[in-house]
Coordinates of C-alpha atoms in Angstrom, one line a residue:
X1054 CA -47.7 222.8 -27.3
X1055 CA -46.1 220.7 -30.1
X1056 CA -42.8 218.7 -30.3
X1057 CA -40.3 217.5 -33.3
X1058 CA -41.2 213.8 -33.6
X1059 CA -38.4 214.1 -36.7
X1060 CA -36.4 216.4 -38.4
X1061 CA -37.2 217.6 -41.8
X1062 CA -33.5 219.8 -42.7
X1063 CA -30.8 218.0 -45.1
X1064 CA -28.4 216.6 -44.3
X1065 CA -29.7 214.6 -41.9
X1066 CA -26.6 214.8 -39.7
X1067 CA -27.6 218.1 -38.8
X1068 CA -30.6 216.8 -37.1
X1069 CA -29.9 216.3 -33.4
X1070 CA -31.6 212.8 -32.2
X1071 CA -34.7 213.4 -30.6
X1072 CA -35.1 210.6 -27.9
X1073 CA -36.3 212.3 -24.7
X1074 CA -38.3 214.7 -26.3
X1075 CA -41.5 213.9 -24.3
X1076 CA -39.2 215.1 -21.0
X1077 CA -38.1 218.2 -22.9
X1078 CA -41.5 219.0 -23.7
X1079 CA -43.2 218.0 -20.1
X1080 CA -40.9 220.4 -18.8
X1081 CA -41.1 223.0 -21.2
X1082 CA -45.4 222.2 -19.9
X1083 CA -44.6 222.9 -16.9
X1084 CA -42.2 226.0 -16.7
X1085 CA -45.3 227.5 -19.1
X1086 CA -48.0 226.7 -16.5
X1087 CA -45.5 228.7 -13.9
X1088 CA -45.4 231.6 -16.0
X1089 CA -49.0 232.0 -16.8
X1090 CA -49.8 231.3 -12.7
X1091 CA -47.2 234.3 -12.5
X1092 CA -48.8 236.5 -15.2
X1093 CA -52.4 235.8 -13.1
X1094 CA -53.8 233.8 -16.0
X1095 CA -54.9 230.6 -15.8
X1096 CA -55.4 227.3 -17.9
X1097 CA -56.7 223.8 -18.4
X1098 CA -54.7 221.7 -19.7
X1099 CA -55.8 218.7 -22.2
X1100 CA -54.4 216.0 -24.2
X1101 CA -55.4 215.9 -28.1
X1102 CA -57.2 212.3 -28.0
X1103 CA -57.5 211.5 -31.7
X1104 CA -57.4 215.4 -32.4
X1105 CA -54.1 215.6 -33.3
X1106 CA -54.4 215.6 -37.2
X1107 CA -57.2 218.2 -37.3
X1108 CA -55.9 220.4 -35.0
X1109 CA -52.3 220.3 -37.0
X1110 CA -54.5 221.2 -39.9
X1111 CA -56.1 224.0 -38.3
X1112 CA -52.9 225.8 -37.2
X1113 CA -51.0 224.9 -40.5
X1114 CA -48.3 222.9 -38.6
X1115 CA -46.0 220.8 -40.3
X1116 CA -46.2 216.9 -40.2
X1117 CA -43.0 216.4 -38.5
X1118 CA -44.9 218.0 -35.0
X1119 CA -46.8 216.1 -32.5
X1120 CA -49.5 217.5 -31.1
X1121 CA -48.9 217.5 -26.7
X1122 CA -50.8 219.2 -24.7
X1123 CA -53.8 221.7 -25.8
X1124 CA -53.5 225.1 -23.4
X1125 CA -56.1 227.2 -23.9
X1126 CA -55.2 230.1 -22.0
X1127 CA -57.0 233.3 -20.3
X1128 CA -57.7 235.6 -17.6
X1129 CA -59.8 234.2 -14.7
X1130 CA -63.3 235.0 -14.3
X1131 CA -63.9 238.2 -11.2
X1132 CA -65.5 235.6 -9.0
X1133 CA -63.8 232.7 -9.7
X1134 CA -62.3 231.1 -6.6
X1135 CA -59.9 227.9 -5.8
X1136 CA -61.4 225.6 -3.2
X1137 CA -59.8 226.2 0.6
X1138 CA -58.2 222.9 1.9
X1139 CA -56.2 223.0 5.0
X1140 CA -53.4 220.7 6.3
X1141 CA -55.7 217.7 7.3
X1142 CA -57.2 217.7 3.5
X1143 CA -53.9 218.2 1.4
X1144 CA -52.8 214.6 1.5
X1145 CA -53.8 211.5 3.4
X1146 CA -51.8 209.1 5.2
X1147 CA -50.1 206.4 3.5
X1148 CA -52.6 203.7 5.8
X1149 CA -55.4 205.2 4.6
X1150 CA -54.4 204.9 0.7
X1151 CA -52.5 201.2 1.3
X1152 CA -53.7 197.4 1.9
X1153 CA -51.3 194.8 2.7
X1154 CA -51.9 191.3 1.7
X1155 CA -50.1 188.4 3.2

């Protein structure tokens, strides 16, 4: 998933400032994980960590695009499974996660 760092069209007044594009795109992120959940595919999601350049290079993307978030995206295997927690597991209790100092 990529987003417009800057615009490349002339004039530039037709290019719309760009200053919460990491929101737009983190939700764009997340309405696509929905949808693949939906479609019964499934994904990991990554960050590019010093990627970015040769992975714009691989898909022929201009520079004006930011590398986000790497999806790679596919059908689950037959007996894959998603581990059981119950209530007790899903979150602890705020004392066991907090210290208080004085």
């Amino acid at each position: 998933m990529n987003s417009q760092a800057f615009c490349f069209r002339l004039p530039l007044s037709s290019c719309s400032t760009r200053f919460i594009r990491h929101l737009h795109t983190g939700i764009a992120v997340g309405l696509m994980l929905t949808a693949l959940t939906n479609a019964g595919l499934v994904t990991l999601t990554s960050t590019p960590m010093n990627a970015e350049g040769g992975i714009r290079k691989l898909l022929n993307r201009p520079v004006n695009e930011k590398v986000y978030m790497l999806m790679p995206v596919g059908y689950p295997h037959a007996t894959a499974t998603m581990p059981y927690r119950d209530h007790t597991t899903l979150r602890r209790s705020l004392a066991d996660i907090t210290s208080y100092f004085d």
